[in-house]
Short mmCIF file of C-alpha atoms and ligand atoms in Angstrom, two decimals:
data_model
loop_
_atom_site.label_atom_id
_atom_site.label_comp_id
_atom_site.label_asym_id
_atom_site.label_seq_id
_atom_site.Cartn_x
_atom_site.Cartn_y
_atom_site.Cartn_z
CA MET A 1 -76.54 202.08 89.55
CA LYS A 2 -78.91 200.23 87.22
CA LEU A 3 -81.47 200.01 90.06
CA TYR A 4 -81.28 203.82 90.61
CA ALA A 5 -81.84 204.42 86.90
CA PHE A 6 -84.83 202.04 86.93
CA VAL A 7 -86.43 203.72 89.99
CA GLY A 8 -85.77 207.13 88.41
CA CYS A 9 -87.57 206.07 85.24
CA ILE A 10 -90.57 204.76 87.19
CA LEU A 11 -90.82 208.05 89.15
CA LEU A 12 -90.62 210.07 85.92
CA LEU A 13 -93.36 207.98 84.34
CA CYS A 14 -95.60 208.40 87.42
CA PHE A 15 -95.08 212.17 87.37
CA ALA A 16 -95.81 212.36 83.63
CA ASN A 17 -99.00 210.34 84.18
CA VAL A 18 -100.28 212.59 87.02
CA ASN A 19 -99.63 215.59 84.82
CA ALA A 20 -101.32 213.99 81.84
CA GLN A 21 -104.41 213.27 83.96
CA SER A 22 -104.68 216.86 85.13
CA ILE A 23 -104.62 218.21 81.57
CA ALA A 24 -106.77 215.50 80.00
CA SER A 25 -109.32 216.86 77.57
CA LYS A 26 -112.73 217.50 79.16
CA ASN A 27 -116.17 217.00 77.68
CA VAL A 28 -118.60 217.69 80.53
CA PHE A 29 -119.62 220.64 82.68
CA ALA A 30 -119.31 219.64 86.34
CA SER A 31 -120.69 222.60 88.28
CA GLY A 32 -119.18 223.20 91.70
CA LYS A 33 -116.12 221.01 91.09
CA VAL A 34 -112.60 222.46 90.77
CA TRP A 35 -112.12 223.47 87.12
CA LEU A 36 -108.61 223.23 85.67
CA ASP A 37 -107.26 224.93 82.58
CA GLU A 38 -105.29 223.12 79.86
CA LYS A 39 -102.12 223.29 81.94
CA GLY A 40 -103.77 221.84 85.02
CA GLU A 41 -103.97 225.20 86.86
CA VAL A 42 -107.18 226.11 88.69
CA ILE A 43 -109.22 228.55 86.56
CA ASN A 44 -109.34 231.94 88.29
CA ALA A 45 -112.11 233.95 86.55
CA HIS A 46 -114.94 234.80 88.96
CA GLY A 47 -117.99 237.01 88.44
CA GLY A 48 -117.21 236.69 84.78
CA GLY A 49 -118.61 236.91 81.30
CA VAL A 50 -117.89 235.15 78.01
CA VAL A 51 -117.50 236.64 74.52
CA TYR A 52 -117.47 234.75 71.23
CA GLN A 53 -115.15 236.05 68.54
CA ASN A 54 -113.78 234.39 65.36
CA GLY A 55 -114.55 230.81 66.34
CA LYS A 56 -113.43 231.03 69.96
CA TYR A 57 -114.97 231.86 73.30
CA TYR A 58 -113.12 234.20 75.66
CA TRP A 59 -113.92 233.98 79.36
CA PHE A 60 -113.13 237.13 81.38
CA GLY A 61 -113.34 237.03 85.16
CA GLU A 62 -112.00 238.37 88.40
CA LYS A 63 -108.55 237.09 89.33
CA ARG A 64 -108.78 236.57 93.09
CA GLY A 65 -106.29 235.80 95.83
CA ALA A 66 -107.56 234.47 99.14
CA SER A 67 -109.45 237.74 99.49
CA ALA A 68 -107.60 240.28 97.34
CA SER A 69 -108.76 241.42 93.94
CA GLU A 70 -105.82 240.91 91.54
CA GLY A 71 -107.13 242.16 88.18
CA VAL A 72 -109.02 240.49 85.33
CA ASN A 73 -107.98 237.18 83.76
CA VAL A 74 -108.92 235.96 80.29
CA TYR A 75 -109.09 232.33 79.07
CA SER A 76 -109.98 231.02 75.60
CA SER A 77 -111.72 227.89 74.36
CA ALA A 78 -113.10 226.53 71.11
CA ASP A 79 -115.47 224.04 72.78
CA LEU A 80 -116.40 225.64 76.16
CA TYR A 81 -115.05 222.60 78.06
CA ASN A 82 -111.27 223.09 77.66
CA TRP A 83 -109.82 226.46 78.58
CA LYS A 84 -106.43 227.95 77.86
CA PHE A 85 -105.13 230.69 80.14
CA GLU A 86 -104.38 233.66 77.86
CA ARG A 87 -103.19 236.36 80.24
CA LEU A 88 -103.94 238.87 82.94
CA ALA A 89 -106.12 241.03 80.67
CA LEU A 90 -106.28 244.01 83.01
CA ALA A 91 -103.70 244.51 85.72
CA GLN A 92 -103.95 246.74 88.76
CA ASP A 93 -101.49 249.63 88.78
CA ALA A 94 -98.57 248.60 90.99
CA GLN A 95 -96.69 251.93 90.64
CA ASP A 96 -99.12 254.84 90.66
CA THR A 97 -100.80 255.14 94.05
CA SER A 98 -103.06 257.91 92.73
CA SER A 99 -104.54 255.68 90.00
CA ASP A 100 -108.18 254.57 90.42
CA ILE A 101 -106.96 251.03 89.84
CA THR A 102 -103.94 251.17 92.11
CA LYS A 103 -103.01 247.84 93.69
CA GLY A 104 -105.51 247.14 96.46
CA CYS A 105 -108.59 248.35 94.59
CA VAL A 106 -111.46 245.90 94.01
CA MET A 107 -112.42 244.93 90.45
CA GLU A 108 -115.59 242.86 90.14
CA ARG A 109 -117.83 241.33 87.47
CA PRO A 110 -115.81 242.28 84.33
CA LYS A 111 -117.69 242.06 81.03
CA VAL A 112 -116.28 242.68 77.53
CA ILE A 113 -118.05 243.64 74.29
CA TYR A 114 -116.69 244.40 70.83
CA ASN A 115 -117.35 247.70 69.12
CA SER A 116 -117.37 247.07 65.38
CA VAL A 117 -117.10 250.79 64.52
CA THR A 118 -114.05 251.62 66.64
CA LYS A 119 -112.77 248.03 66.33
CA GLN A 120 -112.02 248.06 70.03
CA TYR A 121 -112.81 245.56 72.75
CA VAL A 122 -114.39 247.42 75.64
CA MET A 123 -114.34 246.10 79.19
CA TRP A 124 -116.63 247.39 81.94
CA PHE A 125 -116.38 246.34 85.56
CA HIS A 126 -117.45 247.34 89.04
CA LEU A 127 -114.66 249.27 90.74
CA GLU A 128 -114.15 249.98 94.41
CA LEU A 129 -111.29 252.32 95.30
CA LYS A 130 -108.46 251.09 97.52
CA GLY A 131 -109.23 251.27 101.21
CA LYS A 132 -112.78 252.53 100.81
CA GLY A 133 -114.75 249.31 101.22
CA TYR A 134 -117.74 249.29 98.90
CA SER A 135 -118.45 253.01 99.23
CA ALA A 136 -117.06 254.31 95.92
CA ALA A 137 -119.63 252.27 93.93
CA ARG A 138 -118.25 253.09 90.48
CA ALA A 139 -118.42 251.67 87.00
CA ALA A 140 -115.07 251.48 85.20
CA VAL A 141 -113.97 251.15 81.58
CA ALA A 142 -110.85 249.71 79.91
CA VAL A 143 -110.09 249.12 76.20
CA SER A 144 -107.89 247.03 73.96
CA ASN A 145 -107.35 246.54 70.24
CA SER A 146 -106.97 242.80 70.73
CA ILE A 147 -109.45 240.62 72.57
CA THR A 148 -106.98 239.17 75.05
CA GLY A 149 -105.53 242.58 75.89
CA PRO A 150 -103.68 243.86 77.76
CA TYR A 151 -106.53 246.30 78.40
CA LYS A 152 -105.79 249.94 79.11
CA PHE A 153 -107.74 251.56 81.92
CA VAL A 154 -109.77 254.56 80.66
CA LYS A 155 -111.82 255.92 83.58
CA SER A 156 -114.14 255.20 86.47
CA PHE A 157 -117.26 257.11 87.46
CA ARG A 158 -120.83 256.90 88.76
CA PRO A 159 -123.12 256.59 85.72
CA ASN A 160 -125.17 259.79 85.50
CA GLY A 161 -124.18 260.37 89.12
CA ASN A 162 -125.75 257.09 90.34
CA MET A 163 -124.02 254.54 92.58
CA SER A 164 -123.02 251.50 90.52
CA ARG A 165 -122.09 248.14 92.05
CA ASP A 166 -122.98 244.75 90.48
CA MET A 167 -123.32 245.20 86.75
CA THR A 168 -123.44 243.56 83.37
CA LEU A 169 -123.22 244.62 79.75
CA PHE A 170 -125.70 243.64 77.06
CA LYS A 171 -125.28 244.13 73.31
CA ASP A 172 -128.57 243.99 71.41
CA ASP A 173 -129.15 242.67 67.87
CA ASP A 174 -129.07 246.22 66.46
CA GLY A 175 -125.55 246.77 67.86
CA ALA A 176 -126.61 249.10 70.68
CA ALA A 177 -125.12 248.28 74.07
CA TYR A 178 -126.39 248.77 77.60
CA LEU A 179 -125.07 248.83 81.15
CA LEU A 180 -127.33 247.24 83.77
CA TYR A 181 -126.32 248.19 87.27
CA SER A 182 -127.35 247.97 90.92
CA SER A 183 -127.72 251.46 92.31
CA ARG A 184 -128.82 253.37 95.42
CA GLU A 185 -127.20 250.89 97.86
CA ASN A 186 -128.45 248.09 95.57
CA TYR A 187 -132.12 249.00 96.05
CA ASP A 188 -132.58 250.04 92.41
CA LEU A 189 -131.62 248.15 89.31
CA ARG A 190 -130.96 250.58 86.45
CA ILE A 191 -130.21 250.45 82.74
CA ALA A 192 -128.21 253.01 80.78
CA LYS A 193 -127.61 253.05 77.04
CA LEU A 194 -123.93 253.28 76.15
CA THR A 195 -122.53 255.89 73.75
CA ASP A 196 -121.75 254.66 70.22
CA ASP A 197 -118.10 254.00 71.13
CA PHE A 198 -119.24 252.03 74.23
CA LEU A 199 -116.87 254.07 76.43
CA SER A 200 -119.49 256.09 78.34
CA VAL A 201 -123.13 256.07 79.32
CA THR A 202 -125.66 258.32 77.63
CA THR A 203 -128.31 260.11 79.67
CA LYS A 204 -130.81 257.50 78.49
CA ASP A 205 -130.76 255.90 81.91
CA THR A 206 -133.74 254.64 83.84
CA MET A 207 -134.75 252.39 86.73
CA LEU A 208 -135.89 248.87 85.82
CA PHE A 209 -137.32 248.10 89.24
CA SER A 210 -136.60 248.76 92.89
CA ASN A 211 -136.51 245.28 94.43
CA HIS A 212 -133.08 245.28 96.13
CA ARG A 213 -131.45 242.99 93.55
CA GLU A 214 -127.90 242.46 92.27
CA ALA A 215 -125.86 240.10 90.05
CA PRO A 216 -127.80 240.92 86.83
CA ALA A 217 -127.54 238.51 83.87
CA LEU A 218 -129.58 239.41 80.78
CA PHE A 219 -130.40 237.43 77.65
CA LYS A 220 -132.71 237.80 74.67
CA TYR A 221 -134.70 234.97 73.18
CA ASP A 222 -137.51 235.13 70.64
CA LYS A 223 -137.74 238.94 70.87
CA LYS A 224 -138.13 238.89 74.68
CA TYR A 225 -135.56 239.98 77.25
CA TYR A 226 -134.98 237.82 80.31
CA LEU A 227 -133.12 239.08 83.35
CA ILE A 228 -131.90 236.83 86.15
CA THR A 229 -130.81 238.54 89.37
CA SER A 230 -129.97 237.60 92.95
CA GLY A 231 -130.96 239.13 96.25
CA CYS A 232 -128.39 241.11 98.28
CA THR A 233 -126.79 238.94 100.97
CA GLY A 234 -123.08 239.61 100.45
CA TRP A 235 -121.24 236.41 99.52
CA GLN A 236 -124.07 234.18 100.81
CA ALA A 237 -126.37 232.53 98.28
CA ASN A 238 -130.03 233.52 98.06
CA LYS A 239 -133.05 233.08 95.81
CA ALA A 240 -132.79 234.11 92.16
CA SER A 241 -135.54 235.91 90.34
CA LEU A 242 -136.49 236.25 86.70
CA HIS A 243 -137.86 239.42 85.14
CA THR A 244 -139.14 239.68 81.59
CA THR A 245 -139.91 242.46 79.14
CA ASP A 246 -140.56 243.01 75.43
CA ASN A 247 -138.94 246.42 75.60
CA LEU A 248 -135.80 247.33 77.55
CA TRP A 249 -137.37 250.70 78.43
CA GLY A 250 -140.82 249.32 79.13
CA LYS A 251 -142.38 247.52 82.06
CA TRP A 252 -140.48 244.56 83.55
CA LEU A 253 -142.63 241.75 84.90
CA GLU A 254 -141.36 239.52 87.69
CA SER A 255 -142.07 235.82 87.25
CA PRO A 256 -143.92 234.42 90.27
CA ILE A 257 -141.86 231.25 89.86
CA ASN A 258 -138.25 230.79 90.90
CA PRO A 259 -136.43 229.82 87.65
CA MET A 260 -134.09 227.42 89.51
CA ILE A 261 -135.15 223.77 89.91
CA GLY A 262 -133.53 221.10 92.08
CA ASN A 263 -131.93 220.70 95.47
CA ASN A 264 -131.28 224.04 97.14
CA ALA A 265 -133.10 225.86 94.31
CA ASP A 266 -134.23 228.53 96.78
CA LYS A 267 -130.54 229.41 97.25
CA THR A 268 -129.65 229.19 93.53
CA PHE A 269 -128.03 225.82 94.40
CA GLY A 270 -125.51 227.75 96.55
CA GLY A 271 -124.47 230.18 93.81
CA GLN A 272 -125.10 233.68 92.46
CA SER A 273 -125.82 234.64 88.85
CA THR A 274 -123.14 236.36 86.81
CA TYR A 275 -123.87 235.84 83.11
CA VAL A 276 -125.98 234.11 80.50
CA LEU A 277 -123.94 232.84 77.58
CA PRO A 278 -125.66 232.51 74.20
CA ILE A 279 -124.02 229.59 72.39
CA ALA A 280 -122.65 230.83 69.08
CA ASN A 281 -124.83 230.14 66.03
CA LYS A 282 -127.43 228.26 68.14
CA PRO A 283 -130.27 230.74 68.66
CA ASN A 284 -132.07 228.61 71.28
CA GLN A 285 -129.11 227.60 73.43
CA PHE A 286 -128.12 229.56 76.50
CA VAL A 287 -125.91 228.67 79.45
CA PHE A 288 -126.61 230.12 82.91
CA ILE A 289 -123.32 230.97 84.63
CA ALA A 290 -123.07 231.51 88.39
CA ASP A 291 -120.45 231.73 91.12
CA GLU A 292 -120.39 229.66 94.28
CA TRP A 293 -118.48 232.14 96.42
CA HIS A 294 -116.00 230.90 99.02
CA PRO A 295 -115.40 234.13 100.97
CA SER A 296 -112.69 232.65 103.24
CA ASN A 297 -110.67 231.84 100.11
CA LEU A 298 -112.20 233.66 97.15
CA LYS A 299 -109.88 232.16 94.56
CA ASP A 300 -111.34 228.75 95.45
CA SER A 301 -114.86 229.96 94.54
CA ARG A 302 -116.51 227.55 92.08
CA TYR A 303 -118.36 227.89 88.80
CA TYR A 304 -121.84 226.70 87.88
CA TRP A 305 -122.58 226.36 84.18
CA LEU A 306 -126.07 224.98 83.57
CA PRO A 307 -128.30 224.93 80.48
CA ILE A 308 -131.38 227.14 80.33
CA GLN A 309 -134.51 225.21 79.43
CA LEU A 310 -136.75 227.24 77.15
CA SER A 311 -139.55 224.74 76.57
CA THR A 312 -140.98 225.33 80.08
CA LEU A 313 -143.60 228.02 80.83
CA ILE A 314 -140.80 230.36 81.84
CA PRO A 315 -137.08 229.73 81.21
CA THR A 316 -135.81 227.42 83.95
CA VAL A 317 -132.44 226.13 85.13
CA THR A 318 -132.31 222.60 86.55
CA TRP A 319 -129.33 221.48 88.60
CA MET A 320 -127.26 218.72 87.00
CA ASP A 321 -124.06 217.35 88.52
CA GLU A 322 -122.75 216.84 84.99
CA TRP A 323 -124.05 217.58 81.51
CA GLN A 324 -122.87 218.00 77.94
CA LEU A 325 -123.81 220.41 75.18
CA ASN A 326 -125.82 217.69 73.40
CA TRP A 327 -128.37 218.12 76.23
CA PHE A 328 -129.76 220.89 74.01
CA ASP A 329 -130.58 218.35 71.27
CA ASN A 330 -133.38 216.86 73.40
CA HIS A 331 -134.72 219.90 75.27
C1 DGJ B 1 -122.29 240.33 96.22
C2 DGJ B 1 -121.85 240.75 94.87
O1 DGJ B 1 -122.69 240.19 93.93
C3 DGJ B 1 -120.42 240.29 94.62
O2 DGJ B 1 -120.02 240.62 93.32
C4 DGJ B 1 -119.59 240.95 95.67
O3 DGJ B 1 -119.66 242.34 95.50
C5 DGJ B 1 -120.09 240.59 97.05
N1 DGJ B 1 -121.46 240.96 97.20
C6 DGJ B 1 -119.28 241.28 98.12
O4 DGJ B 1 -119.86 241.02 99.38
#
């Protein structure tokens, strides 16, 4: 009996130790590795974006099954290394088969911004209707009074009648917000100014360039706007490009240099841009975020988080197996 109790104790200790290892506090970004949340569960937040609010970062991303789209997850973190699963921020509608977001629809690239006038968090995402492949090409909007949701679906539509697939949101220093979206079968990249409540697009909507690009990720540094995009090769990685402008409605110049540096730089290291995260209260620190898609098991797709180097001729992103935020102190 004593022996059984002893073996039982040893097994319990082993189990506790395995668990403790999986939830150990992290202090590096290891792009391409499996990323676990604080409970040791694999983080499921693809094509995502990150918002900073009241001392915490909130990471919104696609919840994926092996191939299915299963809504939008949100995680929170105070340090960007350790993430707590908050909830399914936007669920698909399991009951109403006539809903635009009925179970079986495809929700991609969710991005959230805060509207300080309406005090609402506004989520935009790319929506494809159930059973229609990628032909609906709509932008969709959901809102919540609290950052983690649950978000309430508002509507889906084609902005000013234009097809809208890969997209991002950008909130400028003056509080105005913009939708950037791939249109006309992804040949055109467009920008539309949002209405003051951020729930719709205005008719201020123009083409940035017609280079067959998707996966837009925009950031602003030293009064210039920088836009990283990918080519259009489905889930396969391709070469990123960088466009620059002083004026969102002006001329966008394409950098002749690929901003990615390192092994497989011509394929964005195997990933595809999704967002550029400005580190809170650090005006010169930006993190490039990309997805390494695994189309045969989308929920196993990996994350790349890499620092953007601003001291080079153009902003560049160098591959690093591991790095820490203090990298910015010396670059
Ligand atoms: C590339 C897009 O960037 C992704 O978000 C997704 O729509 C895939 N295409 C689907 O093939």
